XYZ file of N, CA and C in Angstrom:
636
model
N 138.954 134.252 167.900
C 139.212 132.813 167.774
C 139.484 132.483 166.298
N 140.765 131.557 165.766
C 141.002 131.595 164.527
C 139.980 130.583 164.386
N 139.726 130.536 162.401
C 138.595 129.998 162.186
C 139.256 128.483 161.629
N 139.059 127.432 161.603
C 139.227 126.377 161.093
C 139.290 125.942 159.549
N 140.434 126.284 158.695
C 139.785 125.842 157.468
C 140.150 124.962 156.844
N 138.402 124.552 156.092
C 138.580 123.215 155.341
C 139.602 122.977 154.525
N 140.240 121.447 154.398
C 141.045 121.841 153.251
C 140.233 120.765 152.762
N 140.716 121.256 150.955
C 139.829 120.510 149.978
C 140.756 119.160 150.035
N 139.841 117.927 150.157
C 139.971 116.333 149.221
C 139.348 116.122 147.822
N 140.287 115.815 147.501
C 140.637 115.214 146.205
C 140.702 114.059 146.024
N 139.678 113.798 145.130
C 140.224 111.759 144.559
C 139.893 111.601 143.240
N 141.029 110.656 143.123
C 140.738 110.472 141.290
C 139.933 109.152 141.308
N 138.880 108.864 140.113
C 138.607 108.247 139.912
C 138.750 107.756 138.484
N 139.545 106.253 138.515
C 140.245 105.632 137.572
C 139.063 104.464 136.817
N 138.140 104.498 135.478
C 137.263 103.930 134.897
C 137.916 102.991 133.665
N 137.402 101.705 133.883
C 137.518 101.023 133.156
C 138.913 100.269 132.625
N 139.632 100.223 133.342
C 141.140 99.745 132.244
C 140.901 98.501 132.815
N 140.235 97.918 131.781
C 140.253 95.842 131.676
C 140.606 95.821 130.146
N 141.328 94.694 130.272
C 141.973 93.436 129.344
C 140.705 93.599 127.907
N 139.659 94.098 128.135
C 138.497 93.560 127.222
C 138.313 94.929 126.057
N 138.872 96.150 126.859
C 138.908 97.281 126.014
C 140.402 97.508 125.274
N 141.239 96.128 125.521
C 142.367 96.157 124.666
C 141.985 95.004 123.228
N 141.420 93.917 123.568
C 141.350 92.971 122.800
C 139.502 92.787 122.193
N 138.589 92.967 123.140
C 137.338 92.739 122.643
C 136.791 93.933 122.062
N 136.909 95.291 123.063
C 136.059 96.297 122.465
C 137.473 97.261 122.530
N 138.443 97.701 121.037
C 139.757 97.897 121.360
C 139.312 99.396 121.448
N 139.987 100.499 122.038
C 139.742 101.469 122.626
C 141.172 102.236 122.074
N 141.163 103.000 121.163
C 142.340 103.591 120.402
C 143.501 104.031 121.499
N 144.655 103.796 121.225
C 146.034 104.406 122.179
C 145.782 104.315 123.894
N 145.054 103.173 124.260
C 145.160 103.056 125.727
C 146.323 103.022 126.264
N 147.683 102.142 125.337
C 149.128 102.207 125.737
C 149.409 103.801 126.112
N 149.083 104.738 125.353
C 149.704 106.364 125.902
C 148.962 107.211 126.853
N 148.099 106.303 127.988
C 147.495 107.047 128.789
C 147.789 106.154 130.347
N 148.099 104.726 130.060
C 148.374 103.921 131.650
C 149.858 104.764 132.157
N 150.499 105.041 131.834
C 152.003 105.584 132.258
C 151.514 106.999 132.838
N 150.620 108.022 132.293
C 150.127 109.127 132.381
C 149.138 109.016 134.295
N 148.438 107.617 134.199
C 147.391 107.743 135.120
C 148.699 107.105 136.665
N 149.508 106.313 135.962
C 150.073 105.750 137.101
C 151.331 106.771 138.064
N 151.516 107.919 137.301
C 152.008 108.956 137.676
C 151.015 110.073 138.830
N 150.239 110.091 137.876
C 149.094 110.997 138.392
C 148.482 110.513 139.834
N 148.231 109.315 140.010
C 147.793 108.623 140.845
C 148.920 108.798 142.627
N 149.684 109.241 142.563
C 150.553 109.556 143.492
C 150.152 111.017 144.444
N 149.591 111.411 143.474
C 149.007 113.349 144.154
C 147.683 112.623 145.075
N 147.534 111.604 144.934
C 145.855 111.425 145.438
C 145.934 110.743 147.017
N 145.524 110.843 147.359
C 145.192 109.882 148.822
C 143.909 109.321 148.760
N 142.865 109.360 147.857
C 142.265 108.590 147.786
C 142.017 108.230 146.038
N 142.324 106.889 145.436
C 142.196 106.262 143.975
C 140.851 105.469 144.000
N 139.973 105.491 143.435
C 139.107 104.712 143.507
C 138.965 104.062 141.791
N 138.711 102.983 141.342
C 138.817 102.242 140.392
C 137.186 101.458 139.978
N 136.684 101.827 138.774
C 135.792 101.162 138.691
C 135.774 100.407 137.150
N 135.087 99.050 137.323
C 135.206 98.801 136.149
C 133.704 97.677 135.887
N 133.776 97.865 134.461
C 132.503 96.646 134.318
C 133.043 95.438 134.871
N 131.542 94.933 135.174
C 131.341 93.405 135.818
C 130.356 92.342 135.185
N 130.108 92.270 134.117
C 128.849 91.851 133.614
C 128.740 90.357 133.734
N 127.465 90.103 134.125
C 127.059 88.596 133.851
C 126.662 88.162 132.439
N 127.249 87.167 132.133
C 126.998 86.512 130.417
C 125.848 87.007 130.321
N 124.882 87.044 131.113
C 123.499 86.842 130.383
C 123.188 88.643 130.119
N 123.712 89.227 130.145
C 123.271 90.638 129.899
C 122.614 91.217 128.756
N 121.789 91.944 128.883
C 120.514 91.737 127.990
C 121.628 92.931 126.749
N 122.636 93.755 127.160
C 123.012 94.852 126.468
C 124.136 93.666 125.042
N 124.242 92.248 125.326
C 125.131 91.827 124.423
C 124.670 91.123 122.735
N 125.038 91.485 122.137
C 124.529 91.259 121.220
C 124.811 90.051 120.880
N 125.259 89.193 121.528
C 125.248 87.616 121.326
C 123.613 86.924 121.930
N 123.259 87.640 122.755
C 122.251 87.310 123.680
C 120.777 87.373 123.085
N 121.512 88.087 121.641
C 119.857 89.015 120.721
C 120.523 88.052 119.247
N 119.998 86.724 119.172
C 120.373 86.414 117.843
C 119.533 87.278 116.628
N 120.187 87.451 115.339
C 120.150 88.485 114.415
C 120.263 89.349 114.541
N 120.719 89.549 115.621
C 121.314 91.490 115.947
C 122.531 91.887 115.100
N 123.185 93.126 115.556
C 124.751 93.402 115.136
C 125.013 93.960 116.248
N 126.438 94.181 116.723
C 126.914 94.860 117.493
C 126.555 96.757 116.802
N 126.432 97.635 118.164
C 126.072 98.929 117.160
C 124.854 99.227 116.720
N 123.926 98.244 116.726
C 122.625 98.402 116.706
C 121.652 98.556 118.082
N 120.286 99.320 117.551
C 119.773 98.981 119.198
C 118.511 97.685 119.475
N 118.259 98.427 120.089
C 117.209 97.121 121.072
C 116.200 97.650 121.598
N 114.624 97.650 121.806
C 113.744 98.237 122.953
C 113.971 97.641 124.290
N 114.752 97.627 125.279
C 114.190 96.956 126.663
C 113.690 98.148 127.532
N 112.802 97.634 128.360
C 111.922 98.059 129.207
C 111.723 99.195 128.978
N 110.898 99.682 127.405
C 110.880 101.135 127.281
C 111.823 101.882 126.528
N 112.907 101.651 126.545
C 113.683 102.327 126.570
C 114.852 101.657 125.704
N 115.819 102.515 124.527
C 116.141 102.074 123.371
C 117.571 102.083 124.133
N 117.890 100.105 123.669
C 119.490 99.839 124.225
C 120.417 99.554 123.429
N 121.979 99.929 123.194
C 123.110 99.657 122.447
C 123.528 98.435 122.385
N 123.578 97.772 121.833
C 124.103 96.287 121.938
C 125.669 96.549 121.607
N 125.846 95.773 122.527
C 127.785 96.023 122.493
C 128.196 94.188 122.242
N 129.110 93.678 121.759
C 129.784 92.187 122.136
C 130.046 92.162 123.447
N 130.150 90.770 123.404
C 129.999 90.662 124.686
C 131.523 90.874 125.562
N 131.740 91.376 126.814
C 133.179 92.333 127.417
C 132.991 91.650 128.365
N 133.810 92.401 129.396
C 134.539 91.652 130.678
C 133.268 91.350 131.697
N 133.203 89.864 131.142
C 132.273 89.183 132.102
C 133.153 88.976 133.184
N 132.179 89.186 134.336
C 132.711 88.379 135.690
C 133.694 87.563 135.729
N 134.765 87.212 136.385
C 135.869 86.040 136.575
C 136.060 85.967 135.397
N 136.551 86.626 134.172
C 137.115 85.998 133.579
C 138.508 87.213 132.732
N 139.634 86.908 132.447
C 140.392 87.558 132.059
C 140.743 88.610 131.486
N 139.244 88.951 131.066
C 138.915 89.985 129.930
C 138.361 90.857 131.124
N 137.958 90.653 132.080
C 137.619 91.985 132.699
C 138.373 92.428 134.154
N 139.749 91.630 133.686
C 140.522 92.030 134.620
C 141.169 92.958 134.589
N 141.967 94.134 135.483
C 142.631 95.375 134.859
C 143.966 95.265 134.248
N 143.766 95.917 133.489
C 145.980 95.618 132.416
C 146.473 95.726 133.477
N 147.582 94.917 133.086
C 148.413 94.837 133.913
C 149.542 95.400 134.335
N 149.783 96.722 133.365
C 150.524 97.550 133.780
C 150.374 98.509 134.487
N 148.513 98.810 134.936
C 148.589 100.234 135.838
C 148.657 99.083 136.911
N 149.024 99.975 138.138
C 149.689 100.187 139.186
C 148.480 100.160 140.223
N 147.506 98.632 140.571
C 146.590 98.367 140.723
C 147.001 98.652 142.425
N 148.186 98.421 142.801
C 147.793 98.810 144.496
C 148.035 100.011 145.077
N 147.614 101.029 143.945
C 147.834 102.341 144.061
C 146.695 102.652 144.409
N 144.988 101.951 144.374
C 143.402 101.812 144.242
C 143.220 101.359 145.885
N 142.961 102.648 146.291
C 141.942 102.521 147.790
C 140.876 101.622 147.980
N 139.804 101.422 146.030
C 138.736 100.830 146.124
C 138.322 100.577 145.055
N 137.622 99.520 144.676
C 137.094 99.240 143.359
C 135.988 99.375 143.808
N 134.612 99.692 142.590
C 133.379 99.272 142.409
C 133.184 98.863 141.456
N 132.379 97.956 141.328
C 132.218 97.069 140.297
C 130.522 97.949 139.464
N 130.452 97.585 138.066
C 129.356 98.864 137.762
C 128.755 97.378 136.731
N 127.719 97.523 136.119
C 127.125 97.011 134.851
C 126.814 95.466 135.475
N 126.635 95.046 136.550
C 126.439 93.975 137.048
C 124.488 93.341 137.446
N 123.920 94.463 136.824
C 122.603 94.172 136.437
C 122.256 93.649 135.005
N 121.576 92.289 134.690
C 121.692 91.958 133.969
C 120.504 92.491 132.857
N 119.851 93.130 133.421
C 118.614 93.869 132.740
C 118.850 95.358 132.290
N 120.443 96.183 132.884
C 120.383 97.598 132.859
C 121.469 98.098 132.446
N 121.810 98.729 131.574
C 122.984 99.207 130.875
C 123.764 100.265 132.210
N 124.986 100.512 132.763
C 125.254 100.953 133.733
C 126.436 101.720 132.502
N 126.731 102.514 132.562
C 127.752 103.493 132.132
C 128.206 104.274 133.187
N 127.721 104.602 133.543
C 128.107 105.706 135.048
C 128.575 104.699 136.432
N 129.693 105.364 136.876
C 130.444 104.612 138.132
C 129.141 104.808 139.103
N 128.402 105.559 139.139
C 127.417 105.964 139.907
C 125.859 105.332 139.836
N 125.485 105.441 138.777
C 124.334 105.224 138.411
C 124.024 103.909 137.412
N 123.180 103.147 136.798
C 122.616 102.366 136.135
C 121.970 103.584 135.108
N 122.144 103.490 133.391
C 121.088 104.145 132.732
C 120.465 104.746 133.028
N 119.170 103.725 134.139
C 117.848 103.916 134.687
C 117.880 104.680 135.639
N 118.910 105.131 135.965
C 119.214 106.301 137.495
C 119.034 105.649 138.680
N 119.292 104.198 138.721
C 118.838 103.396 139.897
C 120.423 102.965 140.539
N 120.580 103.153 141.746
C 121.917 103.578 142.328
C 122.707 101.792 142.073
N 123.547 101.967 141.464
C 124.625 101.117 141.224
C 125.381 100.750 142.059
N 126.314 101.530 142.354
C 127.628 101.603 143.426
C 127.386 102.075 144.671
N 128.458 101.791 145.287
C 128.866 103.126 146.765
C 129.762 103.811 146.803
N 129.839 104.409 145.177
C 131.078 105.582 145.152
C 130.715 106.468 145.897
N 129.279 107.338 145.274
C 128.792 107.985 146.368
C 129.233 107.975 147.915
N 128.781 107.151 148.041
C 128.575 106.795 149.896
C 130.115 107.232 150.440
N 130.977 106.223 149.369
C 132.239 106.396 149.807
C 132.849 107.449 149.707
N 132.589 108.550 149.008
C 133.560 109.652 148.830
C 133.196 110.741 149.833
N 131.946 110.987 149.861
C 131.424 111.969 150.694
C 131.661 111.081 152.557
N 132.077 110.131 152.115
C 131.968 109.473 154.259
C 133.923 110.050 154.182
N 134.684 109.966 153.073
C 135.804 110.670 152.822
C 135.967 111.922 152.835
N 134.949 112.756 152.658
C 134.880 113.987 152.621
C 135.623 114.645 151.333
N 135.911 113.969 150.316
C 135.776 113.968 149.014
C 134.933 115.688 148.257
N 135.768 116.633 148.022
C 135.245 117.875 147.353
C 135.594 117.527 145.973
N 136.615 117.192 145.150
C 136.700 117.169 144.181
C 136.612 116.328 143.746
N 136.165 115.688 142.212
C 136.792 114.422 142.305
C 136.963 114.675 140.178
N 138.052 113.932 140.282
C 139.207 114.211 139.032
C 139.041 112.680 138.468
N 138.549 112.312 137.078
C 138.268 110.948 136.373
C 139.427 110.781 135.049
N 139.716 109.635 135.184
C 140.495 109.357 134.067
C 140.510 108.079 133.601
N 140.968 107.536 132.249
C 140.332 106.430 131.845
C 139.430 105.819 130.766
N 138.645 105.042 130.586
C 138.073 104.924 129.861
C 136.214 105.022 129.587
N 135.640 105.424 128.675
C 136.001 105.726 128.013
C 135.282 107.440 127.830
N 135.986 108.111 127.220
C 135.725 109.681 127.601
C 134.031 109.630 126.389
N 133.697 109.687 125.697
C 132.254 109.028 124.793
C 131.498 108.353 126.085
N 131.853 107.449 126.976
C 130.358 107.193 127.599
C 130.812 106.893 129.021
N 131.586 105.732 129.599
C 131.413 105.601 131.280
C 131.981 107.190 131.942
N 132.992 107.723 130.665
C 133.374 109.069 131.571
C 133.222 110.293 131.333
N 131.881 110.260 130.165
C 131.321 111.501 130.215
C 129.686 111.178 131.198
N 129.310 109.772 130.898
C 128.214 110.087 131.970
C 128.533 109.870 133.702
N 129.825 109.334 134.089
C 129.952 109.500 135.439
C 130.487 110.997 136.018
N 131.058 111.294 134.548
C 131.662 113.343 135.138
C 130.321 113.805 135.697
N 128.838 113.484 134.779
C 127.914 114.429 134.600
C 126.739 114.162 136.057
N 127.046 112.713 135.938
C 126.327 112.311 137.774
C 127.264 113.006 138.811
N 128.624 112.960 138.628
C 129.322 113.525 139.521
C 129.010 114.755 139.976
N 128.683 115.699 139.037
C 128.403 117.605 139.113
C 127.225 117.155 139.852
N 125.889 116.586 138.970
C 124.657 116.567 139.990
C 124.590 116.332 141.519
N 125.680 115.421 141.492
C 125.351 114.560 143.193
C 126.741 115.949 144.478
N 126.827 117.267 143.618
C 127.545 117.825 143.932
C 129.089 117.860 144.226
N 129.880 116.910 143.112
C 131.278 117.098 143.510
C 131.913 118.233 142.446
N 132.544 118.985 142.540
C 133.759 119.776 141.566
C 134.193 118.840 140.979
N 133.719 118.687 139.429
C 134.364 117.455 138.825
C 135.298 118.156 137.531
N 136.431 117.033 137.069
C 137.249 117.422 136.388
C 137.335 116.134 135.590
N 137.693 116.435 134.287
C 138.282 115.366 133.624
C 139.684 115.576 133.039
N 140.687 114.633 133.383
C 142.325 114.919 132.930
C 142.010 114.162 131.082
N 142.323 115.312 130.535
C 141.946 115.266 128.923
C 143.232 114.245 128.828
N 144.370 114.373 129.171
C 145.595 113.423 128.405
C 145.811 112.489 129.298
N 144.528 112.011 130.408
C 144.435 110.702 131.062
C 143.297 109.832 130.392
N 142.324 110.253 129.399
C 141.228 109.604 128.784
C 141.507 109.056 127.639
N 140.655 108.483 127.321
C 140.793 107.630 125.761
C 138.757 107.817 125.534
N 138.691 107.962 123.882
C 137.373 107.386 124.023
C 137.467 106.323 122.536
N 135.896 105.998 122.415
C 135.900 105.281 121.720
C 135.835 105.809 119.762
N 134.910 106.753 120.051
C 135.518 107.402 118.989
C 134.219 106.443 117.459
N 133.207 105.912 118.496
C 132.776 104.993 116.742
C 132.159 106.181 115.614
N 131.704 107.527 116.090
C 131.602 108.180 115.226
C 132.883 109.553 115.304
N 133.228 110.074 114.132
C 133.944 111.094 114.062
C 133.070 112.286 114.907
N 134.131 113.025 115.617
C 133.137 113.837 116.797
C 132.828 113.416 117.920
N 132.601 111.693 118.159
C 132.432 111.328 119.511
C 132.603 112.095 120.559
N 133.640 111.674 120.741
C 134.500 112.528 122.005
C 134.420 114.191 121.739
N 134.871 115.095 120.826
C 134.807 116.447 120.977
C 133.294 116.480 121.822
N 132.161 116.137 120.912
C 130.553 115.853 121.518
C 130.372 115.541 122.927
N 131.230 114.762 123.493
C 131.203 114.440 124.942
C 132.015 115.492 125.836
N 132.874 115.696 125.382
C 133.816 117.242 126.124
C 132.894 118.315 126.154
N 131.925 118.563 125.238
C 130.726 119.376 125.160
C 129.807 119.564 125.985
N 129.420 118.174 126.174
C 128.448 118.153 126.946
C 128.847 117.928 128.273
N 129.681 117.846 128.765
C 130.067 117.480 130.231
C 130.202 119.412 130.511
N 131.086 119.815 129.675
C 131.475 121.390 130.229
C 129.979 122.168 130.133
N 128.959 122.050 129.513
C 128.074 122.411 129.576
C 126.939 122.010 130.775
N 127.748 120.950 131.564
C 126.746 120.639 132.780
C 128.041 121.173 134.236
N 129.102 121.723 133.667
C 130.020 122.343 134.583
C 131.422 121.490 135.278
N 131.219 120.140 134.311
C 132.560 120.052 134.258
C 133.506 120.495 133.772
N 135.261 120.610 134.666
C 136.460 121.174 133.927
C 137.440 120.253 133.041
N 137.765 120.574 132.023
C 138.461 119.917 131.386
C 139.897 120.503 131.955
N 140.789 119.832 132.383
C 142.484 119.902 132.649
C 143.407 118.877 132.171
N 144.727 118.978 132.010
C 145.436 118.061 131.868
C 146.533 117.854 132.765
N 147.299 116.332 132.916
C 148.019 115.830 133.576
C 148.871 116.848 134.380
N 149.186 117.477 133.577
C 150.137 118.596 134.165
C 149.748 119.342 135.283
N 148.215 120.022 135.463
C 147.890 120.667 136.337
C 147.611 119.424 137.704
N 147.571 118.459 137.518
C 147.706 117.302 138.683
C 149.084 117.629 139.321
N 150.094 117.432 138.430
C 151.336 117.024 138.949
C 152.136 118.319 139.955
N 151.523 119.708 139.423
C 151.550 121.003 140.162
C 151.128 121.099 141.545
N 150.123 120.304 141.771
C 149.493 120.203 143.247
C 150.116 120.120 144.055
C-alpha cells in the first residue's frame, strides 16, 4: 500500500509595517524591503500579518513616565522595561500598514502589544510569556511546518517571534533581505542574527523563496 506523504506548509509571517516605524520610531531603509516582501508573498498560501496595537495608556511609553527619556528603562512588575515614544496606537494612522505592501495579499492579522501593562514583542507571546495572539492556534489548525518572517524589526519583534517560533516547534526562517532592524546600537542586528541561529533558526534570502 503506497504511503501518503506529507507535504510541507509554509507561511510567511509579515511583522510590523505601520505608518509609525516610518515617521515616529523611523526604522532605517524600510522603502528597500516592501517591494522585496510583496513579491515574496505570492509563493505563500498562507500570509499572516502582525502588527502593534497599543492603547495610549501603555505603561512601555515614555510620555506616560513624566521625566523619563525615550531609551531609558523602567521597573514594572519586577521586571526592567524600555520606554519607547509613544507608536501606533489603536485607530489611529500611525498604526496603520504603509500603504504600499500589498495588504490583500494577508490571510490574517493579529494584533500584538495591546496589553497595557506588558511589553509584547513577539507575534506570539507578551514579554511575560503570557499568550498574546492566535498565531499559534492558527497555524498549526493550518497545518503550518514552516514558518518564514519578514519585516520589522529584525533587533526585537523578529528576533523574539523567530525564537518563540523554534520553541512552540515550527522550522523557522528569517528572509535576511526581507528585514530591517533598528539598529540603536552598532551590532544590534548582527547580535540578533546570533542569537536566533543559536536557538536554530535559518537565516535565507529572498531568492531562496522565489526558487520554491
Amino acid at each position: 500500500m503506497a504511503v501518503k506523504r506529507h507535504c510541507v506548509m509554509k507561511a510567511l509571517a509579515v511583522m510590523n509595517l505601520q505608518n509609525d516605524f516610518i515617521d515616529r520610531i523611523p526604522v532605517p531603509e524600510i522603502e528597500k524591503i516592501i517591494p522585496v516582501i510583496n513579491r515574496i508573498m505570492h509563493n505563500f498560501e498562507i500570509v499572516t500579518a502582525s502588527r502593534d496595537w497599543h492603547p495610549a495608556n501603555h505603561n512601555r511609553f515614555v510620555e506616560n513616565h513624566p521625566g523619563t527619556k525615550a531609551g531609558s528603562f523602567i521597573e514594572v512588575n519586577g521586571s526592567m522595561q524600555l520606554l519607547w515614544p509613544a507608536h501606533c496606537i489603536q485607530e489611529t494612522p500611525g498604526a496603520d500598514f504603509i500603504p504600499t505592501i500589498d495588504q490583500k495579499l494577508f490571510t490574517r492579522v493579529f494584533n500584538k502589544g495591546t496589553n497595557p501593562n506588558s511589553e509584547s514583542y513577539s507575534c506570539f507571546y507578551d514579554n511575560n510569556s503570557q499568550k498574546q495572539s492566535e498565531l499559534e492556534e492558527y497555524l498549526k489548525a493550518n497545518q503550518v511546518d514552516e514558518l518564514y518572517l519578514a519585516g520589522l524589526s529584525s533587533d526585537y519583534s523578529i528576533k523574539h517571534s523567530a525564537i518563540d517560533a523554534v520553541k512552540l516547534g515550527f522550522s523557522t526562517y528569517i528572509i535576511l533581505d526581507a528585514c530591517r532592524g533598528l539598529e540603536f546600537r552598532s551590532g544590534d542586528v548582527d547580535n540578533a542574527i546570533r542569537d536566533m541561529t543559536s536557538h536554530g533558526v535559518k537565516v535565507i534570502t529572498s531568492d531562496t523563496i522565489l526558487m520554491i
